Coordinates of C-alpha atoms and ligand atoms in Angstrom, one line a residue:
X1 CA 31.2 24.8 4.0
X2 CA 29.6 25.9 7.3
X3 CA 29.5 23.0 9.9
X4 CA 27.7 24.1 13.2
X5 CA 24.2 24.9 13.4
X6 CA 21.3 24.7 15.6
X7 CA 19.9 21.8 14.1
X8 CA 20.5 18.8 12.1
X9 CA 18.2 17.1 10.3
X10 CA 18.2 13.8 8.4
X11 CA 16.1 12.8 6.1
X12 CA 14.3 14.7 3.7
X13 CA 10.8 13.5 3.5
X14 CA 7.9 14.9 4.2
X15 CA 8.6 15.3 8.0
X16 CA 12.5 16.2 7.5
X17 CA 11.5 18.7 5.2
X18 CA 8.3 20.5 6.7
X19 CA 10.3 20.3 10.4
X20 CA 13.1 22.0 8.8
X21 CA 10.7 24.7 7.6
X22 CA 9.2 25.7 10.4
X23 CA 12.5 26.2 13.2
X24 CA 13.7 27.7 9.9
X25 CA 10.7 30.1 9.9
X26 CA 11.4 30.9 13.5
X27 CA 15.3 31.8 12.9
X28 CA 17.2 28.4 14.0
X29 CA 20.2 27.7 11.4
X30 CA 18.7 24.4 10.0
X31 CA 20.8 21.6 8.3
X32 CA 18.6 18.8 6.0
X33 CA 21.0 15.6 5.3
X34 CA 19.9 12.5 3.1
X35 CA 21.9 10.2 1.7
X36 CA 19.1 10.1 -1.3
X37 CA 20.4 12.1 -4.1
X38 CA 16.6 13.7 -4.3
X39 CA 14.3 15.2 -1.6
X40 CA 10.8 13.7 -0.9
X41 CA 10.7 10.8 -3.3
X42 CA 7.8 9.3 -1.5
X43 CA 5.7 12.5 -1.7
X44 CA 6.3 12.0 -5.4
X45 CA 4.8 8.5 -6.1
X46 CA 2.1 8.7 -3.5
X47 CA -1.1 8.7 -4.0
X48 CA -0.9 7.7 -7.5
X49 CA 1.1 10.6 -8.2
X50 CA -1.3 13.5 -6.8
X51 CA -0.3 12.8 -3.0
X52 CA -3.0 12.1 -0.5
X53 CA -1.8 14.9 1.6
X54 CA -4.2 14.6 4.5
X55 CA -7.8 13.3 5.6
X56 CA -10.2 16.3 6.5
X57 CA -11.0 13.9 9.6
X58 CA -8.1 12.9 11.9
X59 CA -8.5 11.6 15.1
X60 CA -5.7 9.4 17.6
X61 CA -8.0 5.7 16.0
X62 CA -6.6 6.2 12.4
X63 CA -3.3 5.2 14.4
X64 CA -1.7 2.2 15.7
X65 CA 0.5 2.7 18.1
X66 CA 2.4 0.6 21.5
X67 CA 0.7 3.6 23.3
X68 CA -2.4 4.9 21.3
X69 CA -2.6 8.7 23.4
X70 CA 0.6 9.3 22.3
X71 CA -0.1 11.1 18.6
X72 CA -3.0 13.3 20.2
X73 CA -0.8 16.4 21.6
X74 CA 1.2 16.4 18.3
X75 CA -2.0 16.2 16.2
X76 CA -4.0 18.6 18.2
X77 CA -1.0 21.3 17.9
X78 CA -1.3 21.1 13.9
X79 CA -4.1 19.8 12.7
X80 CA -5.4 19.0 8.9
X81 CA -7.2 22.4 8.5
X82 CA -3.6 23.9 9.4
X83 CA -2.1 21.8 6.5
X84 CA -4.9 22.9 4.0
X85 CA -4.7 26.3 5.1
X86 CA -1.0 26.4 3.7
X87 CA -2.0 24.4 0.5
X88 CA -4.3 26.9 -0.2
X89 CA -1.9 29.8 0.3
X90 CA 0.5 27.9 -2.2
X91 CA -2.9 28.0 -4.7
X92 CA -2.2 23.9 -4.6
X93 CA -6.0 23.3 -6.0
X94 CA -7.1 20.0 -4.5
X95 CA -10.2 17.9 -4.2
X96 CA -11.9 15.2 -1.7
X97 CA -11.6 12.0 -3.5
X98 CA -13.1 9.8 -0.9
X99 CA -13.9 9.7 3.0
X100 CA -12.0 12.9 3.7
X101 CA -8.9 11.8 1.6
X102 CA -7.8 15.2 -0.4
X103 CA -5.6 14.9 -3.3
X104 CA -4.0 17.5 -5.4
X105 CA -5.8 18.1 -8.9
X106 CA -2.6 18.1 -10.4
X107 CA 0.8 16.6 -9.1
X108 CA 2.3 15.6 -6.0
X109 CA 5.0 17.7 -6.9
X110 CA 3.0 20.9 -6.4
X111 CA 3.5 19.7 -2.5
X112 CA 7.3 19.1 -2.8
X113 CA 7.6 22.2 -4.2
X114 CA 6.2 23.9 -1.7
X115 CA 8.0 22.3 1.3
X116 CA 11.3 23.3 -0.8
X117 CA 9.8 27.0 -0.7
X118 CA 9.2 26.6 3.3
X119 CA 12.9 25.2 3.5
X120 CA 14.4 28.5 2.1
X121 CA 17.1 29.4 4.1
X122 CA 17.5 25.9 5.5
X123 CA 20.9 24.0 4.1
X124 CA 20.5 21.3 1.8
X125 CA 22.9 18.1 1.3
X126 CA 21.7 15.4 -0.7
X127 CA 24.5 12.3 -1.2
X128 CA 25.9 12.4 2.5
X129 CA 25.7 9.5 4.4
X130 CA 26.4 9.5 8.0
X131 CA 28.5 7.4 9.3
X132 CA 28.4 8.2 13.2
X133 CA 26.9 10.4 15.8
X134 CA 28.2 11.0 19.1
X135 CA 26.9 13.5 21.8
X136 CA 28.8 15.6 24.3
X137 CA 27.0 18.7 24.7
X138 CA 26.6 19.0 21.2
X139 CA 25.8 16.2 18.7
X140 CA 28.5 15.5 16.1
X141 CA 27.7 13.9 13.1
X142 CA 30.7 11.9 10.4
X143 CA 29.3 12.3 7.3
X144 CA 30.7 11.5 4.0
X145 CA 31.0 15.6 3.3
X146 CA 33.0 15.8 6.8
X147 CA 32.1 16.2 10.1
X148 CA 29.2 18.8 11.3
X149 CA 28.2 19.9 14.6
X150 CA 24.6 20.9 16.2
X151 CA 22.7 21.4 19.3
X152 CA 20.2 19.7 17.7
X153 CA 19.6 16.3 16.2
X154 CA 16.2 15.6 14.5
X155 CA 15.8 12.1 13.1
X156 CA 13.4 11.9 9.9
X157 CA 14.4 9.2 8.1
X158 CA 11.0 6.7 7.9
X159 CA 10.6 3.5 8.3
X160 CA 11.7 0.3 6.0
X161 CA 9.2 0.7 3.2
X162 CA 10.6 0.8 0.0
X163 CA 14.6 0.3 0.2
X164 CA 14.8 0.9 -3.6
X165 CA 13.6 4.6 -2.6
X166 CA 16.5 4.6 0.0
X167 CA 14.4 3.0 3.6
X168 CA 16.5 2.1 6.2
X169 CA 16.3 1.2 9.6
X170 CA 18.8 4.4 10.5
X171 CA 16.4 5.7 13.1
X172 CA 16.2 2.4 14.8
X173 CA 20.1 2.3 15.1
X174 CA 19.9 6.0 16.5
X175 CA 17.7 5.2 18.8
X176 CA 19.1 1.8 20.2
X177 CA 22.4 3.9 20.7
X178 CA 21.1 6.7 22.4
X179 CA 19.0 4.3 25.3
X180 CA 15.5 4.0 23.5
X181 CA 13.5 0.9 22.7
X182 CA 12.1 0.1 19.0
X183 CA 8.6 -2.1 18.9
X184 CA 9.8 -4.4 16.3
X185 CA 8.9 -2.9 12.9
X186 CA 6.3 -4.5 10.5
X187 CA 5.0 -4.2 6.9
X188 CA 2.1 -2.4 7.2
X189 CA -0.8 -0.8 4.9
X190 CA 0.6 -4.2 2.4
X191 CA -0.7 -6.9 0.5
X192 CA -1.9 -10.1 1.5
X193 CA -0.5 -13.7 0.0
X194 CA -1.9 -17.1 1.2
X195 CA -1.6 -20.3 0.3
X196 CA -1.1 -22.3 -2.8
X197 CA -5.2 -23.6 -2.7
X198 CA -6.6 -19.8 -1.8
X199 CA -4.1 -18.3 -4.7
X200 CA -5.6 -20.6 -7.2
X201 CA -9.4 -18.9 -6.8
X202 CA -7.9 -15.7 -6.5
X203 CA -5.6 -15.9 -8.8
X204 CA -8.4 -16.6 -11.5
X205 CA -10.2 -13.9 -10.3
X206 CA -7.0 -11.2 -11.0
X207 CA -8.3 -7.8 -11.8
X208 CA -11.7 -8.0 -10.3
X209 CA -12.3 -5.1 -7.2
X210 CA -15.9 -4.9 -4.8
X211 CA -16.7 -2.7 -2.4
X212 CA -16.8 -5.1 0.7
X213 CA -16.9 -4.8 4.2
X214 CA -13.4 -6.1 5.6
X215 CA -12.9 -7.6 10.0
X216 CA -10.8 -8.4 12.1
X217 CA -11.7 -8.5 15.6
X218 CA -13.3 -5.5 16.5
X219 CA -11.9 -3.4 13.5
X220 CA -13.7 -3.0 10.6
X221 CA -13.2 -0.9 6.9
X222 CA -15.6 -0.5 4.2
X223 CA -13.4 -0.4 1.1
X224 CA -13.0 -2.2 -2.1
X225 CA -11.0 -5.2 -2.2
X226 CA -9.1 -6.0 -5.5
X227 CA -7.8 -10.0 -6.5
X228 CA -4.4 -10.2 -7.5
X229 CA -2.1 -13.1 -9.2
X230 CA -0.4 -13.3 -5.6
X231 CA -4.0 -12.8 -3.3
X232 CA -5.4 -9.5 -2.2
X233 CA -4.8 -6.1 -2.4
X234 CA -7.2 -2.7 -2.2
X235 CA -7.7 -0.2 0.1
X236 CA -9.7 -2.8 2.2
X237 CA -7.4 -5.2 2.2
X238 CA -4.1 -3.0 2.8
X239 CA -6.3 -1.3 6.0
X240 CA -6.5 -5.0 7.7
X241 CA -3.5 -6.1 7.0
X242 CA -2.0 -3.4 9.6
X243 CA -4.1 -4.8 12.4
X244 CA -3.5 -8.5 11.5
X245 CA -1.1 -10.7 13.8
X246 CA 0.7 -13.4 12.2
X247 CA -1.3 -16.2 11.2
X248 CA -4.9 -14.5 12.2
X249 CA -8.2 -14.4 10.3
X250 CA -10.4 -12.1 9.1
X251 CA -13.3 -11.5 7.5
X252 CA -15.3 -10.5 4.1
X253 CA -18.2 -9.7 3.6
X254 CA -19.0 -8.8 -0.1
X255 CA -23.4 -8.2 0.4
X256 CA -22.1 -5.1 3.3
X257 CA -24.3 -5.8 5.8
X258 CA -27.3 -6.9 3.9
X259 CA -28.4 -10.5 4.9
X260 CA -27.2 -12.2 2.0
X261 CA -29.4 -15.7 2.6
X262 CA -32.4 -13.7 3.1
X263 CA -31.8 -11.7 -0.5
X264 CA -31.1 -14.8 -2.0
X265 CA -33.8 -16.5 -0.4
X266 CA -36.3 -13.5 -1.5
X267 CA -34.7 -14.0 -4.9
X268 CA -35.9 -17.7 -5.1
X269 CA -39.6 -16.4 -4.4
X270 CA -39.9 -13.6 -6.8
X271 CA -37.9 -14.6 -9.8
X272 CA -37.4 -18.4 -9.6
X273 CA -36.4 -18.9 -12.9
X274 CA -33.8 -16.8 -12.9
X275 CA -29.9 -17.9 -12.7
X276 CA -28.4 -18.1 -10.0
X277 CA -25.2 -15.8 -11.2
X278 CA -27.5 -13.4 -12.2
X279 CA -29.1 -12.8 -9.3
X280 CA -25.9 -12.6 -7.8
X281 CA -24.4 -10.0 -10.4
X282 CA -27.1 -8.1 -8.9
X283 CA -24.3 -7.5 -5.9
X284 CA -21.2 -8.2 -7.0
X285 CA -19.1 -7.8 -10.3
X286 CA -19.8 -10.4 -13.0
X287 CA -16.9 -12.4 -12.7
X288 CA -17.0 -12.4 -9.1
X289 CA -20.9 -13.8 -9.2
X290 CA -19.5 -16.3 -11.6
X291 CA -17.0 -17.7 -9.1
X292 CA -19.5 -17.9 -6.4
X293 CA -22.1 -20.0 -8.8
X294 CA -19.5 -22.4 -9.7
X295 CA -20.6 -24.3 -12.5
X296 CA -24.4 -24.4 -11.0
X297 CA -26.3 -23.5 -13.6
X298 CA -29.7 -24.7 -12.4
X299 CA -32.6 -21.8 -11.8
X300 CA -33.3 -20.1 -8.4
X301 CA -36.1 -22.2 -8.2
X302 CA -34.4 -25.6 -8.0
X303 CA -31.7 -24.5 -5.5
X304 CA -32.6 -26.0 -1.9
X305 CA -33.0 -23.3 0.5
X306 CA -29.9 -24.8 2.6
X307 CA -27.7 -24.4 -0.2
X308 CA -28.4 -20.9 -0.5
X309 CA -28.5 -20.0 3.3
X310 CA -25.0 -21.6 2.8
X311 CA -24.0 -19.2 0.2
X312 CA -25.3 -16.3 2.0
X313 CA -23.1 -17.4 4.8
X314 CA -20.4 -17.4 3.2
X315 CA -21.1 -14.2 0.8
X316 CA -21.5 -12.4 4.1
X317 CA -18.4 -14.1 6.4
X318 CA -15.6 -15.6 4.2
X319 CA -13.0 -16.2 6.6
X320 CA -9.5 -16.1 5.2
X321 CA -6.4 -16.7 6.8
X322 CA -3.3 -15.3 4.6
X323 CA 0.1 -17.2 4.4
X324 CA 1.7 -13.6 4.7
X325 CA 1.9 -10.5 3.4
X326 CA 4.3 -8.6 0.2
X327 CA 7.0 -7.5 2.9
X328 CA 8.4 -4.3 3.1
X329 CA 8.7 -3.8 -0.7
X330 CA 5.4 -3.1 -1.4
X331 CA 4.3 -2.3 2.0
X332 CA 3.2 1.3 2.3
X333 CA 4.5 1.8 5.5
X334 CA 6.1 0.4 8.5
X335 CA 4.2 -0.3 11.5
X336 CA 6.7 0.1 14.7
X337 CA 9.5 2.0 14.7
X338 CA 10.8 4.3 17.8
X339 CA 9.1 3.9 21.3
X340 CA 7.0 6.3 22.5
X341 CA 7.4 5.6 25.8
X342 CA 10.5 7.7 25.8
X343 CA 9.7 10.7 24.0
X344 CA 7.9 13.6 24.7
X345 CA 4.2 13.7 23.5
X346 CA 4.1 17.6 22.7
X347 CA 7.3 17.6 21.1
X348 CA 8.4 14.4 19.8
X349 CA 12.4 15.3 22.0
X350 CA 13.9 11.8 23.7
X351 CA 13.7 12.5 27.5
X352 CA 17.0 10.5 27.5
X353 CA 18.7 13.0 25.9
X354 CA 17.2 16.7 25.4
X355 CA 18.2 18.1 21.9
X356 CA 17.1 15.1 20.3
X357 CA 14.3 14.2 18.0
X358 CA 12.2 11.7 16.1
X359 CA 9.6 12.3 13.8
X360 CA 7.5 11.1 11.0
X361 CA 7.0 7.1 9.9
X362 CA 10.2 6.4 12.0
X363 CA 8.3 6.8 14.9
X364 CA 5.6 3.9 16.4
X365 CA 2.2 5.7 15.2
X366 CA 1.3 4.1 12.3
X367 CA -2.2 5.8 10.4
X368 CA -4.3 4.4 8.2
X369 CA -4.7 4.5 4.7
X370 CA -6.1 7.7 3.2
X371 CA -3.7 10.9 4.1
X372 CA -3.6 9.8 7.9
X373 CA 0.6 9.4 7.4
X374 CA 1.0 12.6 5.9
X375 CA -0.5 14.3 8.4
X376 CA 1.5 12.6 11.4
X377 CA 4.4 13.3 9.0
X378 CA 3.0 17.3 9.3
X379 CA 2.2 17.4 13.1
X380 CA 5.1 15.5 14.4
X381 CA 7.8 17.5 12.3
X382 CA 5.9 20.7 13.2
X383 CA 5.7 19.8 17.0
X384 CA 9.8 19.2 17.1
X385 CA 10.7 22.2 14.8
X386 CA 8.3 24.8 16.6
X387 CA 10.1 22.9 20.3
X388 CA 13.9 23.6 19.3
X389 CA 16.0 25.7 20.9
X390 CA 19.0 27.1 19.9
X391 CA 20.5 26.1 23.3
Ligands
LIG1 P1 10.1 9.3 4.3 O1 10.3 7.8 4.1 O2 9.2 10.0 3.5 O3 11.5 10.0 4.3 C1 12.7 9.5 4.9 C2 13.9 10.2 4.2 O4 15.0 9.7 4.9 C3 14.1 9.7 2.8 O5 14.3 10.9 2.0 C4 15.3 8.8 2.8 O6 16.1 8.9 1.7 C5 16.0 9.3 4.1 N1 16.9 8.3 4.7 C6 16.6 7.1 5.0 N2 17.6 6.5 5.6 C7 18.6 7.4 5.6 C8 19.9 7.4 6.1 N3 20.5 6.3 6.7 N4 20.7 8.5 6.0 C9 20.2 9.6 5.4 N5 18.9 9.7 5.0 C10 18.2 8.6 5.1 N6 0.8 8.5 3.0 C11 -0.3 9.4 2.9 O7 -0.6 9.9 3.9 N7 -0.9 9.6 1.7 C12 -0.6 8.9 0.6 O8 -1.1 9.2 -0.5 C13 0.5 8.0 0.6 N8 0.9 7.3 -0.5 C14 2.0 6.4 -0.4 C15 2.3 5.7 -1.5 C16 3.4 4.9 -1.5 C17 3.7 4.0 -2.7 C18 4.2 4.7 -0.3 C19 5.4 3.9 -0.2 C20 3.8 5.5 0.8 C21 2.7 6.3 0.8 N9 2.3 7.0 1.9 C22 1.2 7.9 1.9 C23 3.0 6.9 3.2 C24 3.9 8.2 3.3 O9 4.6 8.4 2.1 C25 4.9 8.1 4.4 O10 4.3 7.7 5.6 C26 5.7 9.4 4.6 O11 6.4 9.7 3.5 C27 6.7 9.3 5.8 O12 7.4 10.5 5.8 P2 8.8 10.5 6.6 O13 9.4 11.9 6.3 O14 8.7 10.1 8.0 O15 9.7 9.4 5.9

């Protein structure tokens, strides 16, 4: 088995994998180790199955990040038109399901498949662990298979999200050994729980999803929220939870935007003998409208106007404060991960030590939901494989 080349890469996910591709593409003898038994596992179960592969609108706000600039260069050198140009070359037919997000028509697979194609020539080991790296000149890597050599280290193994599909914090440990900081890494993109008195409510309302108009601060998402028998999910509700400290607030409004007291209010005028859960059916689902009328059955009519200015308040600002959220085993991704500070915007190399690499979720630029981590999983493994250099 051969055991130098001019790069190593571990982990082989969607960054791993594409990285590996391109220096491939441009003649560097590429190594791809994962300890997993299969490549891309993620890239299989996302987006339900037909893989969100990127948003037709990127920009450095769909990222969280200790140092927000720091995604631009790396996005700007391979962008999501880049990524759909190759899809298309692969004939991967695809479709926008929603605010840019474009899915494949038929499998996430169809993308695996064709990262494996961009990998030929690149050396695959799946089942090798590695127990140690050490640098002197060259990086040398223990791995379960035996030691290997390389001028070149790239680190793609992700964040914590998901240990049963194989998350570890390896690149934290890389990076601590080799003199870079980690911001502390967070569930992200996850589900919200809260306490015993909010669960109740939501808890009876399991099932039920509306479009709503989600806060926090200054950040704001117009998604659906779903209740769950442990609090909230949704696309609205996993987009907060990224930006929410421990212990902070935010905000729902269900009427989005539209002055709820004033509609209610209008209602009471014009059709005062109607219910009031009827009236509010009119905005929200049916069991949702039922929760909100409580067990008020009286007309429109005979509903003082403070009561309803109430409701509208709250229809249009219920502030919730979760307990927590689902933790790392059901959080999409990891917020976190590898400082930027010491890496090099264009390439994603450590300026501590030249040669080596992070990439992908394992890195602190976190997107949003809706293709946004594919794509930083695309432009950051393309930015370090088209910068090494078979030294
Ligand atoms: P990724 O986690 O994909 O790969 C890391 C690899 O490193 C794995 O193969 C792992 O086995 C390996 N590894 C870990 N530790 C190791 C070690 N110690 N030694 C050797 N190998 C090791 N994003 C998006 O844009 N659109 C979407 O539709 C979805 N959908 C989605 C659904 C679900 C359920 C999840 C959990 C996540 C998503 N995401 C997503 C997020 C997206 O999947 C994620 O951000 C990328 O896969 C990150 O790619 P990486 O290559 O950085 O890490």
């Amino acid at each position: 088995m051969k055991q130098d080349f001019d790069v190593v890469v571990v982990g082989a996910g969607a960054a791993g994998l594409f990285c590996a591709g391109v220096a491939a593409r441009r003649g560097q003898r590429v190594l791809v180790l994962d300890h997993g038994e299969e490549p891309g596992q993620k890239i299989l179960i996302s987006g339900g199955g037909r893989c969100n592969f990127t948003n037709m609108k990127v920009g450095a706000e769909n990222f969280i990040s200790a140092n927000p600039h720091f995604c631009k260069s790396a996005l700007a050198g391979f962008t999501p038109r880049d990524f759909i140009a190759l899809v298309e070359r692969y004939g991967i037919a695809y479709h926008e399901k929603t605010l840019g997000q474009l899915f494949c028509d038929g499998s996430a697979r169809q993308i695996l498949e064709m990262l494996l194609d961009l990998c030929a020539g690149v050396e695959l080991r799946f089942g090798t662990v590695v127990h140690e790296i050490s640098h002197d000149g060259t990086f040398v890597l223990e791995t379960s298979h035996g030691p290997v050599t390389a001028r070149n280290l790239v680190i793609a193994t992700g964040g914590l999200s998901i240990p049963k599909l194989g998350a570890t914090g390896f690149a934290y440990e890389v990076a601590k050994k080799f003199g870079h900081s980690v911001v502390p890494p967070r569930p992200a993109l996850v589900p919200l729980t809260f306490a015993p008195q909010d669960v109740s409510w939501m808890q009876a309302l399991a099932g039920v999803s509306a479009p709503v108009r989600i806060s926090a601060g200054k950040r704001r998402f117009e998604e659906s929220l779903l209740f769950t028998h442990r609090g909230l999910s949704g696309p609205a509700v996993l987009q907060i939870s990224s930006y929410l400290a421990p212990g902070a607030a935010f905000e729902v409004d269900f009427y989005l935007g539209l002055r709820a007291e004033d509609a209610l209010l209008d209602a009471k005028t014009r059709r005062p003998k109607a219910a009031l859960k009827t009236v509010l059916a009119e905005h929200l689902p049916a069991r949702l409208a039922a929760h909100f009328a409580g067990a008020d059955d009286r007309n429109m009519a005979d509903l003082p106007d403070k009561f309803l200015r109430s409701l509208g308040g709250q229809l249009n600002r219920l502030v919730l404060t979760p307990a927590g959220n689902e933790g790392f085993a059901k959080a999409e991704v990891t917020a976190g991960g590898v400082d930027t500070s010491d890496l090099v915007s264009k390439t994603c190399e450590s300026q501590k030590l030249p040669g080596l690499f992070f990439i992908g979720e394992a890195v602190d630029v976190t997107g949003w939901l809706g293709g946004y981590n594919f794509q930083w999983a695309w432009a950051s493994g393309h930015a370090a494989g088209q910068a090494i250099q078979a030294r």
